């Protein structure tokens, strides 16, 4: 049996981040996939998740997805871009750690000795519609005139 690893969440972080990290660490410990070497990745995940929580809370409190510039033009609220980027980072880190449904399925296949075709299909096809899933990239805030 391997030693259980724990992560200290700073006291200034939200309760939501604290609960999230507790679940993540518990899951990885139960699968015996957590090692001291992963501490950096978990710290990145924790920071990205906290950024997402803070950006979401800011948007909720201010009640708007847009704001006015000094020139009185409408632009996306800065917290919207922060929320989107941190959400993408959290999801990427969770996939890397095998914490999404799809990534767990791929990891399970590789452990069970699934063929390369099985692994390819799990990564690229959606079970619900059997169609190819394009790896779409969202446009940057600059690419759409700053309205994201």
C-alpha positions as a Python dict, from the first residue, in 0.01 Angstrom:
ca = {
    (1, 'X'): (0, 0, 0),
    (2, 'X'): (134, 339, -97),
    (3, 'X'): (153, 640, 130),
    (4, 'X'): (-145, 877, 110),
    (5, 'X'): (-54, 1224, -18),
    (6, 'X'): (-232, 1538, 98),
    (7, 'X'): (-234, 1891, -38),
    (8, 'X'): (-261, 2201, 179),
    (9, 'X'): (-510, 2453, 46),
    (10, 'X'): (-420, 2809, 152),
    (11, 'X'): (-663, 2954, 408),
    (12, 'X'): (-745, 3242, 172),
    (13, 'X'): (-891, 3003, -87),
    (14, 'X'): (-1266, 2946, -112),
    (15, 'X'): (-1453, 2660, 52),
    (16, 'X'): (-1553, 2548, -296),
    (17, 'X'): (-1187, 2506, -396),
    (18, 'X'): (-1114, 2333, -66),
    (19, 'X'): (-1396, 2078, -127),
    (20, 'X'): (-1291, 2028, -490),
    (21, 'X'): (-929, 1958, -401),
    (22, 'X'): (-1034, 1720, -123),
    (23, 'X'): (-1234, 1516, -375),
    (24, 'X'): (-950, 1521, -632),
    (25, 'X'): (-686, 1411, -381),
    (26, 'X'): (-914, 1141, -238),
    (27, 'X'): (-985, 1001, -586),
    (28, 'X'): (-618, 995, -685),
    (29, 'X'): (-515, 841, -352),
    (30, 'X'): (-781, 570, -386),
    (31, 'X'): (-647, 482, -730),
    (32, 'X'): (-295, 491, -588),
    (33, 'X'): (-195, 731, -865),
    (34, 'X'): (-88, 1021, -648),
    (35, 'X'): (278, 1076, -580),
    (36, 'X'): (491, 1357, -443),
    (37, 'X'): (601, 1428, -801),
    (38, 'X'): (244, 1531, -886),
    (39, 'X'): (230, 1805, -623),
    (40, 'X'): (309, 2075, -880),
    (41, 'X'): (29, 1963, -1110),
    (42, 'X'): (-216, 1958, -819),
    (43, 'X'): (-105, 2307, -714),
    (44, 'X'): (-168, 2430, -1070),
    (45, 'X'): (-509, 2264, -1068),
    (46, 'X'): (-592, 2422, -733),
    (47, 'X'): (-484, 2771, -847),
    (48, 'X'): (-671, 2746, -1178),
    (49, 'X'): (-984, 2624, -1003),
    (50, 'X'): (-965, 2909, -750),
    (51, 'X'): (-925, 3158, -1036),
    (52, 'X'): (-1235, 3010, -1200),
    (53, 'X'): (-1431, 3037, -873),
    (54, 'X'): (-1322, 3399, -819),
    (55, 'X'): (-1401, 3502, -1177),
    (56, 'X'): (-1743, 3335, -1158),
    (57, 'X'): (-1818, 3507, -827),
    (58, 'X'): (-1713, 3845, -968),
    (59, 'X'): (-1946, 3803, -1265),
    (60, 'X'): (-2232, 3700, -1033),
    (61, 'X'): (-2174, 3993, -797),
    (62, 'X'): (-2145, 4254, -1069),
    (63, 'X'): (-2433, 4103, -1263),
    (64, 'X'): (-2296, 4172, -1608),
    (65, 'X'): (-2094, 3997, -1875),
    (66, 'X'): (-1994, 4329, -2027),
    (67, 'X'): (-1832, 4649, -1907),
    (68, 'X'): (-1762, 4994, -2047),
    (69, 'X'): (-1417, 5115, -2145),
    (70, 'X'): (-1289, 5467, -2074),
    (71, 'X'): (-1410, 5555, -2423),
    (72, 'X'): (-1763, 5433, -2335),
    (73, 'X'): (-1750, 5134, -2565),
    (74, 'X'): (-1890, 4799, -2463),
    (75, 'X'): (-1644, 4515, -2402),
    (76, 'X'): (-1649, 4174, -2242),
    (77, 'X'): (-1607, 4188, -1867),
    (78, 'X'): (-1242, 4100, -1787),
    (79, 'X'): (-1362, 3827, -1550),
    (80, 'X'): (-1530, 3647, -1843),
    (81, 'X'): (-1193, 3591, -2015),
    (82, 'X'): (-1039, 3483, -1684),
    (83, 'X'): (-1326, 3242, -1625),
    (84, 'X'): (-1297, 3091, -1973),
    (85, 'X'): (-919, 3048, -1962),
    (86, 'X'): (-913, 2903, -1612),
    (87, 'X'): (-1198, 2666, -1703),
    (88, 'X'): (-997, 2540, -2002),
    (89, 'X'): (-687, 2495, -1785),
    (90, 'X'): (-880, 2307, -1515),
    (91, 'X'): (-1031, 2075, -1774),
    (92, 'X'): (-692, 2011, -1938),
    (93, 'X'): (-531, 1930, -1602),
    (94, 'X'): (-822, 1705, -1503),
    (95, 'X'): (-788, 1516, -1832),
    (96, 'X'): (-416, 1477, -1770),
    (97, 'X'): (-487, 1332, -1426),
    (98, 'X'): (-758, 1099, -1560),
    (99, 'X'): (-1035, 1279, -1370),
    (100, 'X'): (-1287, 1322, -1652),
    (101, 'X'): (-1523, 1049, -1768),
    (102, 'X'): (-1362, 1035, -2111),
    (103, 'X'): (-1003, 1033, -1982),
    (104, 'X'): (-1086, 756, -1731),
    (105, 'X'): (-1230, 548, -2014),
    (106, 'X'): (-908, 593, -2216),
    (107, 'X'): (-691, 510, -1913),
    (108, 'X'): (-900, 200, -1836),
    (109, 'X'): (-863, 78, -2195),
    (110, 'X'): (-488, 127, -2191),
    (111, 'X'): (-459, -64, -1860),
    (112, 'X'): (-676, -345, -1995),
    (113, 'X'): (-457, -374, -2304),
    (114, 'X'): (-701, -216, -2547),
    (115, 'X'): (-588, -191, -2906),
    (116, 'X'): (-455, 131, -3053),
    (117, 'X'): (-780, 157, -3253),
    (118, 'X'): (-986, 129, -2933),
    (119, 'X'): (-777, 405, -2778),
    (120, 'X'): (-813, 623, -3090),
    (121, 'X'): (-1189, 575, -3098),
    (122, 'X'): (-1225, 656, -2729),
    (123, 'X'): (-1035, 980, -2782),
    (124, 'X'): (-1210, 1090, -3102),
    (125, 'X'): (-1561, 953, -3117),
    (126, 'X'): (-1867, 1035, -2913),
    (127, 'X'): (-2061, 730, -2791),
    (128, 'X'): (-2393, 912, -2818),
    (129, 'X'): (-2387, 1006, -3184),
    (130, 'X'): (-2106, 789, -3322),
    (131, 'X'): (-1981, 1095, -3505),
    (132, 'X'): (-1632, 1234, -3525),
    (133, 'X'): (-1570, 1502, -3266),
    (134, 'X'): (-1376, 1794, -3403),
    (135, 'X'): (-1117, 1932, -3167),
    (136, 'X'): (-1251, 2286, -3197),
    (137, 'X'): (-1049, 2570, -3057),
    (138, 'X'): (-1225, 2874, -2920),
    (139, 'X'): (-1121, 3202, -3078),
    (140, 'X'): (-907, 3431, -2869),
    (141, 'X'): (-1052, 3748, -2723),
    (142, 'X'): (-845, 3954, -2971),
    (143, 'X'): (-957, 3745, -3269),
    (144, 'X'): (-1320, 3847, -3224),
    (145, 'X'): (-1264, 4213, -3154),
    (146, 'X'): (-1247, 4177, -2775),
    (147, 'X'): (-1608, 4060, -2732),
    (148, 'X'): (-1536, 3725, -2569),
}
